[in-house]
Structures are given as structure tokens and as C-alpha cells.
XYZ file of C-alpha atoms in Angstrom:
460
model
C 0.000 0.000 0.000
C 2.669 2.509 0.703
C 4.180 2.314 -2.677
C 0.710 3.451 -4.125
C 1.287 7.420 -5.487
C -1.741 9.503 -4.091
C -2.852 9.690 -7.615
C -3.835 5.538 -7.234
C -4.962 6.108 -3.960
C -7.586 8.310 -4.687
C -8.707 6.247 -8.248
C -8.836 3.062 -5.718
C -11.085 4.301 -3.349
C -12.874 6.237 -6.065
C -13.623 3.446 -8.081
C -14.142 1.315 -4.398
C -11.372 -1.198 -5.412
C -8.684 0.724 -1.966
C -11.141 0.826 1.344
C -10.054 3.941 3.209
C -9.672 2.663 6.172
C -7.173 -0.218 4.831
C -5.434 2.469 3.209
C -4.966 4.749 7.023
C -3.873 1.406 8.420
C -1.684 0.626 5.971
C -0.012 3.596 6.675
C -0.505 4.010 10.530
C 1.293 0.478 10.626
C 4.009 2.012 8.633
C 4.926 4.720 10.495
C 4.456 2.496 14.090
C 7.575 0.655 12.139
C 9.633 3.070 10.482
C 9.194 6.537 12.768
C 10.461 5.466 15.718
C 14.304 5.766 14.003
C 12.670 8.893 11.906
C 11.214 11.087 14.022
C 9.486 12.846 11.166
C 5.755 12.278 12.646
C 4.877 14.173 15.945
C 2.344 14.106 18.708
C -0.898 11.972 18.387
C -2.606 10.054 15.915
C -6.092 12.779 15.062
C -8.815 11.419 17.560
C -11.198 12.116 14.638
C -9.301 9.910 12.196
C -11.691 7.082 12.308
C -14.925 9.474 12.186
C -12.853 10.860 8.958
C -13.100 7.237 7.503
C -16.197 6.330 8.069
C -17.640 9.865 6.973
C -15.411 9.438 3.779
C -16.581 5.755 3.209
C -20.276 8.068 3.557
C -19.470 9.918 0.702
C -18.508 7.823 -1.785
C -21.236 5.666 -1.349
C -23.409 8.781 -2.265
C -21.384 8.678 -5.381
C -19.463 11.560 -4.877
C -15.784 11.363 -6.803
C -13.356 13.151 -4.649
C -9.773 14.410 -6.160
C -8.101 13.191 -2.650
C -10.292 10.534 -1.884
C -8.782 8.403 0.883
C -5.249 9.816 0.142
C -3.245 9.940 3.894
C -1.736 13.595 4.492
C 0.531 14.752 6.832
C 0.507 18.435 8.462
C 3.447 20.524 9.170
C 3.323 21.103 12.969
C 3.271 24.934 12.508
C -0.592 24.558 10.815
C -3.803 24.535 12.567
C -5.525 21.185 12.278
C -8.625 21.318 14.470
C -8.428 19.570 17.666
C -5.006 18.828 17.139
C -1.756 19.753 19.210
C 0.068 21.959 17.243
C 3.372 23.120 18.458
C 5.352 24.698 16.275
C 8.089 22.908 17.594
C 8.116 25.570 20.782
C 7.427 24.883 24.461
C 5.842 27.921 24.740
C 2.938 26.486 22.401
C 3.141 22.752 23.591
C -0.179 22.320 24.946
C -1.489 24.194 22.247
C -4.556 22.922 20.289
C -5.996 24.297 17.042
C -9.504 25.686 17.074
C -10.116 25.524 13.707
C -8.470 23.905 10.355
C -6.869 26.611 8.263
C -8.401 26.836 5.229
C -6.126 24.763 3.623
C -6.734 21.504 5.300
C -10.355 22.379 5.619
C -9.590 22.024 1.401
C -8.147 18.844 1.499
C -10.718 17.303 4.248
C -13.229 18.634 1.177
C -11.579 17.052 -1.684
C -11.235 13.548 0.839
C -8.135 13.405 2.128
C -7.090 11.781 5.455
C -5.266 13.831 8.015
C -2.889 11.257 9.323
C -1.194 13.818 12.052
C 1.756 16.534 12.079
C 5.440 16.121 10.874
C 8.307 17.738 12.914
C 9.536 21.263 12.178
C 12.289 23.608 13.464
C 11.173 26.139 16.035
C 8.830 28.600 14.482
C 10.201 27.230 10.892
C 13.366 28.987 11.676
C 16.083 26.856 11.260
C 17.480 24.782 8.580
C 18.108 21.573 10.582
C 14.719 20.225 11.465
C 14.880 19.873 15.524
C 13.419 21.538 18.555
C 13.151 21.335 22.680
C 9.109 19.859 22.458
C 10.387 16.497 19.911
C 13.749 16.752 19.330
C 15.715 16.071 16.008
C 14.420 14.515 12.518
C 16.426 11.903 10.831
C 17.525 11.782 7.111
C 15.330 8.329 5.942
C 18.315 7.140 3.917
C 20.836 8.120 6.709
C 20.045 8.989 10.394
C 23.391 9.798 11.101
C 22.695 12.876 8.641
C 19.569 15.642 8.941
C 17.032 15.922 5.976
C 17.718 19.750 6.806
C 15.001 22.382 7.453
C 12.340 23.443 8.332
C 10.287 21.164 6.474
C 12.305 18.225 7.154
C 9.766 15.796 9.075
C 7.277 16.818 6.316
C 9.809 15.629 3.422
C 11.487 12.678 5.365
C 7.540 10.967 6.272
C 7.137 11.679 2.077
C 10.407 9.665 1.291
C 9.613 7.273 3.830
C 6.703 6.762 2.243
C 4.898 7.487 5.657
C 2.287 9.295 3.594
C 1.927 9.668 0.433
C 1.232 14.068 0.444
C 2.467 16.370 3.022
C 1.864 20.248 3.613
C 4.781 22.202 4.765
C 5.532 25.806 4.516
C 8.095 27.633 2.551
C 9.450 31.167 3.963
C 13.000 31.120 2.158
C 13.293 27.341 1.193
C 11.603 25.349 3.611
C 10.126 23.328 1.538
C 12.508 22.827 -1.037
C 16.260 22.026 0.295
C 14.442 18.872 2.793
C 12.713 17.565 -0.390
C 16.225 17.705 -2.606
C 18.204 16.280 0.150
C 16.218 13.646 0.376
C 14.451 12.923 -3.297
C 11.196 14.101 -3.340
C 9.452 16.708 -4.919
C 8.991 19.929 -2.983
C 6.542 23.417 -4.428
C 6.783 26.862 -3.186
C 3.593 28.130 -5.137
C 3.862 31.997 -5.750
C 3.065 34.293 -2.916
C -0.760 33.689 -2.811
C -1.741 31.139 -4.437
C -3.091 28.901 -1.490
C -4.582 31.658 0.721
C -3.373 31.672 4.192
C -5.611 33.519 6.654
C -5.855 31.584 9.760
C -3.604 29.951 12.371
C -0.421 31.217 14.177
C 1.040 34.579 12.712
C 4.502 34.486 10.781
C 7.694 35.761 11.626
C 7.989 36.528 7.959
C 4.407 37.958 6.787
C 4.745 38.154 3.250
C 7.155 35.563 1.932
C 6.057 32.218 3.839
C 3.642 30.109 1.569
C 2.052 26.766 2.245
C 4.127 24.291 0.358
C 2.374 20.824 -1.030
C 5.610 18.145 -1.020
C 5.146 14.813 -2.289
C 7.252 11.591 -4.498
C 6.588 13.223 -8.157
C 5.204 16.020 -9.595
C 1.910 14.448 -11.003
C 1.000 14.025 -7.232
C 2.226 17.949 -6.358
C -0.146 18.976 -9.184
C -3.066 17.159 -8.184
C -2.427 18.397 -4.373
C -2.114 22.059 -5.579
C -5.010 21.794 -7.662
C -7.038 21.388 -4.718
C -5.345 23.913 -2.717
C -4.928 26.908 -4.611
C -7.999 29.259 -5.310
C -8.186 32.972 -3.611
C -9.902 33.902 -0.922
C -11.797 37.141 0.413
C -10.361 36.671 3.630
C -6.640 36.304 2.451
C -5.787 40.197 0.838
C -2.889 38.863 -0.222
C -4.346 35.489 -2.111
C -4.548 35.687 -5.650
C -6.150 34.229 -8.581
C -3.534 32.171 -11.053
C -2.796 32.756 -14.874
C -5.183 31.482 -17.512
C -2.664 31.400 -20.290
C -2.742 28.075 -22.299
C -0.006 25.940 -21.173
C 3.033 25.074 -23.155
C 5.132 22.214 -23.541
C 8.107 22.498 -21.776
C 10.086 22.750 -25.379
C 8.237 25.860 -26.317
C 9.635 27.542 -23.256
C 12.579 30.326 -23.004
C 14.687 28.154 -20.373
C 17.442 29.593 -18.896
C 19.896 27.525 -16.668
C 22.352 29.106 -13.988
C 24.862 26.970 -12.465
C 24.897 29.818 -9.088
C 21.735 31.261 -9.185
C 24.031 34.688 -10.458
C 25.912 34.533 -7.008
C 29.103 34.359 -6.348
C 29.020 31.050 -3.619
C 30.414 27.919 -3.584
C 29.329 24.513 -4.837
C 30.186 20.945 -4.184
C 31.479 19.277 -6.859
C 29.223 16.398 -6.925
C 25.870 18.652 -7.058
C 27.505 20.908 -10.277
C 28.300 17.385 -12.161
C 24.569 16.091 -11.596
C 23.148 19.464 -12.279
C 25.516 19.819 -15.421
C 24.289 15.654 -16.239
C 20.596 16.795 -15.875
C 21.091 20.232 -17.995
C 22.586 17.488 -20.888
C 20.107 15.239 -20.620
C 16.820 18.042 -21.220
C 18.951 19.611 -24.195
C 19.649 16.251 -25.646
C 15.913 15.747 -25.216
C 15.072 18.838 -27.347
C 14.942 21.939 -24.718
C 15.777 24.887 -25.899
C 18.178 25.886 -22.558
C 20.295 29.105 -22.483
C 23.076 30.004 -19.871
C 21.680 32.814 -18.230
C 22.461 34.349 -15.016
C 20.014 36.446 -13.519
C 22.355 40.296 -12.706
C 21.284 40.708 -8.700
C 21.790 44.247 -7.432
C 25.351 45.063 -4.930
C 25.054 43.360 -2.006
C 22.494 40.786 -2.679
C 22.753 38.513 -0.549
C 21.002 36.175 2.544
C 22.768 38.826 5.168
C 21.156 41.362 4.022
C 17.468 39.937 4.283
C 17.913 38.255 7.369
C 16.910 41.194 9.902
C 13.269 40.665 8.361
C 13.234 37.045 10.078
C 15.016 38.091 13.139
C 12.257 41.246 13.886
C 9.878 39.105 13.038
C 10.825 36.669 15.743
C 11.542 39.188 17.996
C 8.341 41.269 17.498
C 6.560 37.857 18.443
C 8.149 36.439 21.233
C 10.881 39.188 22.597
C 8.775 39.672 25.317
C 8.654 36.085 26.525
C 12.190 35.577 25.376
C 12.987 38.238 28.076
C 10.711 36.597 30.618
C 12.403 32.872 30.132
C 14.929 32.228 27.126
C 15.760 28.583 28.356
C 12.179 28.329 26.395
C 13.488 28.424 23.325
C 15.776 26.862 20.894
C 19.382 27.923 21.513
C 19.677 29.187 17.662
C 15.980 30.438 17.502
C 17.028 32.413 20.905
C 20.039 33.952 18.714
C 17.641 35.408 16.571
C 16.085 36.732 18.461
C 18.093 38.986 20.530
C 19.633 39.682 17.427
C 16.445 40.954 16.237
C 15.848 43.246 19.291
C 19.251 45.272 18.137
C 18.335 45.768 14.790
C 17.052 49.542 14.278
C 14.007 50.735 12.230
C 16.571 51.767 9.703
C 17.927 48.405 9.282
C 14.841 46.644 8.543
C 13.981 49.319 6.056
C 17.260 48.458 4.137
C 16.363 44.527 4.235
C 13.013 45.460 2.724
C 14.624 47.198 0.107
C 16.969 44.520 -0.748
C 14.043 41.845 -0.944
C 12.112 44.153 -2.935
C 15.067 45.100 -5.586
C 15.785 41.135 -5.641
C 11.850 41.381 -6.541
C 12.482 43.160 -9.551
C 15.785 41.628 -11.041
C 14.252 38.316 -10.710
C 10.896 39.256 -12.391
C 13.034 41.630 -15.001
C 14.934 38.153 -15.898
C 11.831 35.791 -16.204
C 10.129 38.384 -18.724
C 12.717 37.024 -20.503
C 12.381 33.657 -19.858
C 9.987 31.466 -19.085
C 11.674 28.860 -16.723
C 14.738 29.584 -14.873
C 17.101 26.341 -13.818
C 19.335 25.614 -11.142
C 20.656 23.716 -8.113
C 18.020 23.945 -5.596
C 21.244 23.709 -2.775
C 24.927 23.821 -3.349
C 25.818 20.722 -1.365
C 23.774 17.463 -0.214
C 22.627 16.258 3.457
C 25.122 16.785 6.073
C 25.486 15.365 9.558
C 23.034 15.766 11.997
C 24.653 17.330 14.892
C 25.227 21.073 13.179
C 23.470 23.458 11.386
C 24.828 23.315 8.110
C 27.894 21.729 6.511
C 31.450 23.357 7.978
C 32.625 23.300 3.875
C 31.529 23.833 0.364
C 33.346 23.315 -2.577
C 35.966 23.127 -0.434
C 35.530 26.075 1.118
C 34.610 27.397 4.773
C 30.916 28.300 4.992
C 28.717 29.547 7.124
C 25.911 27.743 9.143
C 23.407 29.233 5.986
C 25.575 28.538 3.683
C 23.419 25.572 1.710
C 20.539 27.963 1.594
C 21.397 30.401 -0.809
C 19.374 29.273 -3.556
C 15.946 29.486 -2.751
C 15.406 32.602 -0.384
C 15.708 35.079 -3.494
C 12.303 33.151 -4.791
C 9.932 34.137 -1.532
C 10.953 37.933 -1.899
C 10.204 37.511 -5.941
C 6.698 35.848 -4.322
C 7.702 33.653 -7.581
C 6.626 29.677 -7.764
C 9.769 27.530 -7.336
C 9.637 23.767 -7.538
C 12.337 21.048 -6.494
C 12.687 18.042 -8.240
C 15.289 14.962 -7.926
C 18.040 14.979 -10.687
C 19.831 12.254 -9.319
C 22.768 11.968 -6.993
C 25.595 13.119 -5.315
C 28.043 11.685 -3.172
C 27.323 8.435 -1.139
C 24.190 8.167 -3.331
C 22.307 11.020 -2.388
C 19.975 12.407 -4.038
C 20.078 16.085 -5.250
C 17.764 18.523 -6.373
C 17.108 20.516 -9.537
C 15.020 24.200 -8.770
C 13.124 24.944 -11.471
C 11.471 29.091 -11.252
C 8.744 30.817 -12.972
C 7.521 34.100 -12.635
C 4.197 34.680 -10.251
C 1.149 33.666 -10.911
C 2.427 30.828 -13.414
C 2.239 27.986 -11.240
C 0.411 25.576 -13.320
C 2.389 26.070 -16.407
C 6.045 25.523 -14.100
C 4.229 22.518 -12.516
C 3.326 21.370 -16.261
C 7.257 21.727 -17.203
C 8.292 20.400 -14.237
C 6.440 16.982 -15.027
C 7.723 16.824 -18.512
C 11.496 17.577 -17.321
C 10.778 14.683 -14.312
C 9.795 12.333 -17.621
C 12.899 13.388 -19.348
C 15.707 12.696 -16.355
C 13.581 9.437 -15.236
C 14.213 8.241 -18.907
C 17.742 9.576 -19.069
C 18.164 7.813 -15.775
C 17.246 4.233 -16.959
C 18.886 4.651 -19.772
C 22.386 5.033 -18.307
């Protein structure tokens, strides 16, 4: 059962050949086996999980024909799922439980999908290594000496696990992309307001964190998206998404960019695979230009990074004053890092994210898709924030993140795919861009250029 894509979950219980409730215990017997060693699924089993069945069961013997019927989802564990202890990873929310579903679950409870409980997240999605002081630290499923990263990272390890089948993280600067390409699934930032986000805990980054469908291929991502995204009066920032016909992915300007335009490091392993990949869509018939995108002076993650640390600090400075053996030891950092920063600072971040806005949506007026690593380096060990080296060169604790942050202040879709792997066999990830508001055509390309490297793949 738990090799079954959501896409034959959902025909199955559809067509009544899958039972929903052998499907949730399928997967329920799964996790009883593999989590333990994982640590990607948190807290307790929904108490309304068999009412969920048997009301499902309900409604397809009325005939209805659900998108997600039956189809097991995990929640990042920083969304409100009614009922349900949500944490966000903090002790200060612990015995927290969500009043409502945000309006996103309530949309895949509609279209029949199972909530099968929360996956582990960094404090506050704040961190790139996916641990905190309520559950402690998620394990890399092919690895668990190394970390699937963060803050997404119980969401994508339960996918690769194949724990569940769909998960729905969130995406403030690459969330939801670097935990999918370290560990081979597919991971979707839509654009900034495509799945409208109204209810549930406030963000330490209002305006560039997105809810983030991850799941094993891109077939699955599209049908999870396509019952997600629709505006929403009580979202002002939700938007409707293009109606342009969609393209084949060989009708599209593609540009590829081995750095993103930035001047950073890049393990050797992850620019051969990305450089295989590139080959293997040309070869294929993609028209793919080199193409770097010109980013203004001093673009860079340093210079957006007061907007997350005010944010934090705006939230929880006061109780950070009151007790900071509350909080994570890296979350505290920023913190009181965000108390020092002046109202002149954050203006300067601001304008940095918004002239990275406009260079990125300058370059994809010019092109359609834009390609390249999704992170510079593959999973590292568990016990530290980020690798010590890349490309051979001292980095800092951020230093595998500087691919994807750029996207959030664009409010551009972004999508991660596996292009194969790096060293010791693991898996890396291609990023694949397009400007907002053209989700459905880069989710489109995305599945063609899957088709192309799977082929290329079996081939070799």
C-alpha cells in the first residue's frame, strides 16, 4: 500500500477497489515501524481519524468522486488542524490545540483526504536543521546519522519514507525545497498567494512564507495544488492564477544558472549532476540558455535576514525576556539579534528583498523557466546546522541555503525536483522558477522535465 502514489490512492477508493480505512492502516502500521528511528511524525494520531473514515466511506457511497479521496496527508506542525496539538516545535505552544483547520486543510478534508497527524519542524520554521526542545531532532530516511535539513524536514522525510503519500509544509525562504532535494522528493513553493493563508499562528515573515504541497513526483504535487490553490476574500494577499494556455516544456525560453548569479560555492558532486541533468533536457530537445540572472550590490542572505530576526523578535521578545531557556538555543540567537536591529535596518532589508523582486521578475520576462541547483551541497550530519565546507571552502551555518530565499521575496513559484545523486548516493535537487502567478504552467514543465531525467536515468 505505501508504494501506491496519491494519484492511485484516490482512483482506488474512487472506483471502491482501496477501502479507506485499509489504506490509514496501511499507513498508521508504517509509520508504528519506520518513525520510531525517523522522528518525522509528531504528537498523536487525530482522535477524529476514524470518524474521517467512516464519513469518507459516507461519501462515496453517495457517489461523490473526490480528487483526494482516501489519500493519507501529513501536516506541518506549525498549521492549525482542528483539535489537534500543534506546536510549532516551541514549548511555549506545547499544549497548544488548534480551534479551527486553516483553510487549507479544511480544502483537502473537502476534496477527501485523510489527516494522518503533524510532521516535525524547526522552532517557528526557523532553522534549517529540522529539531526543537518539544520532539527533538528529525532523521535523514536514507541516513540517520545525517539531517534531511530544514524546516520542512519531518514533512519531506515521512514523504520519502513513504509514511504518507502528500504532506503540507511551509516555505518562507526554502523550507520546503532544500528537505525535499536532500532527500528525493518533490517539494513546491507556489507563488506568494496562491493557497490563501488567513488563519492559524502569525509568521515571523508575513509576506514571503507560503504553504508548500511536497510529495514523491510532480503528477502528485499537481493534483495536491489543484485542490489547494484558489483565492480567498479573507486572504488580501491570495490571488487568482494565470489562464494562459499551457506550453510544452520545449516551447519555453529556459534559462539555466549553475549559481543562481551569485558568487558562492558549490560541491562538486551537485555541479556534475546538475551539469548531467542540464545534458540530458537539451539532448531531449529543450531549448536551454546560460543565463544568469544580474542581482543588485550586495544581494545577498545577510542582508534579508533582519526581516526574520524582527519578526521573531516582534513575536516572542517579550517572553524571550521573561524565560529564554524556552526556546531553541539558535531560535534564541535570533532573536536577541532581532531586538538590536534599528528601524533603519529593517527598512534596508526590505529594500533589498524588494530590488531582488524586480531583477528576478526583469529576468523571467525574458524567460519562461529559470534552472538551477536547488542547494549547493547534499545532506550533512546531523549534529550542526549546516555543513562546515563547500566546494571546499569554509561556509557559514546558511551557507546551503542560498538558492531558494531570493524566490519568496520575488513571491515567484519555485519547484524542487530529484536529478539524481551526489556523493554516497544522495539524491540532489534541480530548482526549477517561474515568474508569479504561473504555477500551473512551471508545474506542467516540471512533469515533462521529471519524464525526461527518469528516462535519461534508466537509460544510463
Amino acid at each position: 500500500m505505501h508504494e501506491l502514489s496519491a494519484t492511485e490512492i484516490a482512483a482506488g477508493c474512487n472506483s471502491g477497489t482501496l477501502d479507506p480505512g485499509a489504506v490509514v492502516a496501511a499507513f498508521l502500521q508504517r509509520i508504528a515501524a519506520l518513525n520510531p528511528g525517523l522522528n518525522a511524525v509528531v504528537g498523536a494520531v487525530p482522535a477524529r481519524l476514524a470518524a474521517d473514515v467512516e464519513a469518507l466511506r459516507q461519501r462515496l457511497r453517495q457517489g461523490e468522486h473526490l480528487p483526494l479521496a482516501g489519500v493519507p496527508v501529513l501536516v506541518k506542525d506549525v498549521i492549525w488542524v482542528e483539535g489537534q496539538n500543534v506546536t510549532q516545535g516551541s514549548k511555549l505552544f506545547q499544549d497548544f490545540v488548534a480551534p479551527e483547520d486553516a483553510p487549507a486543510v479544511a480544502r483537502l478534508r473537502q476534496a477527501g483526504a485523510l489527516i494522518l497527524g503533524m510532521a516535525n519542524t524547526s522552532e517557528f520554521a526557523c532553522k534549517g536543521l529540522t529539531t526543537n526542545r518539544v520532539y527533538g531532532l528529525t532523521r535523514h530516511p536514507a541516513d540517520p546519522s545525517l539531517t534531511p535539513g530544514g524546516s520542512s524536514g519531518g514533512c519531506a522525510a515521512a514523504v520519502a519514507a513513504r509514511l504518507a503519500p502528500l504532506a503540507l509544509g511551509t516555505d518562507g525562504g526554502g523550507s520546503s525545497r532544500r528537505p525535499p532535494a536532500h532527500v528525493g522528493v518533490v517539494g513546491f513553493k507556489p507563488s506568494q498567494g496562491a493557497i490563501a493563508d488567513p488563519v492559524g499562528f502569525p509568521h515571523a515573515f508575513n509576506g514571503l512564507q507560503v504553504l508548500a504541497p511536497i510529495a514523491r513526483d510532480v503528477a502528485d504535487t499537481q493534483l495536491m495544488f489543484g485542490v489547494l490553490a484558489g483565492a480567498e476574500l479573507r486572504d488580501p494577499q491570495s490571488i487568482p492564477l494565470s489562464a494562459e494556455p499551457l506550453r510544452g516544456a520545449a516551447e519555453l525560453r529556459i534559462a539555466f544558472s549553475p549559481r543562481f548569479g551569485l558568487d558562492v560555492p558549490v560541491d562538486a558532486d551537485v555541479e556534475a549532476c546538475i551539469a548531467r541533468a542540464i545534458e540530458a533536457l537539451r539532448r531531449a530537445g529543450l531549448g536551454i540558455a546560460d543565463a544568469d540572472p544580474a542581482w543588485p550590490a550586495g544581494a545577498d542572505e545577510d542582508a534579508l535576514m533582519p526581516l526574520q530576526h524582527v519578526g521573531l523578535a516582534n513575536l516572542f521578545g517579550d517572553a524571550w525576556k521573561r524565560d529564554p531557556t524556552q526556546f531553541d538555543p539558535d531560535v534564541e540567537k535570533q532573536i536577541a539579534r532581532g531586538l538590536q536591529w534599528s528601524g533603519a535596518d529593517v527598512a534596508r532589508a526590505r529594500e533589498a528583498g524588494w530590488r531582488i523582486a524586480l531583477t528576478l521578475g526583469e529576468f523571467l520576462s525574458r524567460h519562461d523557466l529559470l534552472i538551477c541547483p536547488t542547494t549547493p551541497c547534499v545532506a550533512w550530519s546531523a549534529d550542526r546546522l549546516g555543513p562546515e565546507t563547500i566546494g571546499g571552502v569554509p561556509v557559514q551555518p546558511r551557507g546551503h541555503a542560498v538558492f531558494t530565499p531570493f524566490v519568496n521575496h520575488a513571491m515567484a513559484p519555485a519547484i524542487s525536483i530529484p536529478c539524481g545523486t551526489g556523493r554516497a548516493g544522495l539524491p540532489v535537487g534541480m530548482q526549477v522558477i517561474a515568474a508569479r502567478g504561473r504555477d500551473r504552467q512551471l508545474l506542467a514543465a516540471a512533469r515533462e522535465i521529471e519524464a525526461i531525467l527518469a528516462a535519461a536515468a534508466a537509460s544510463a
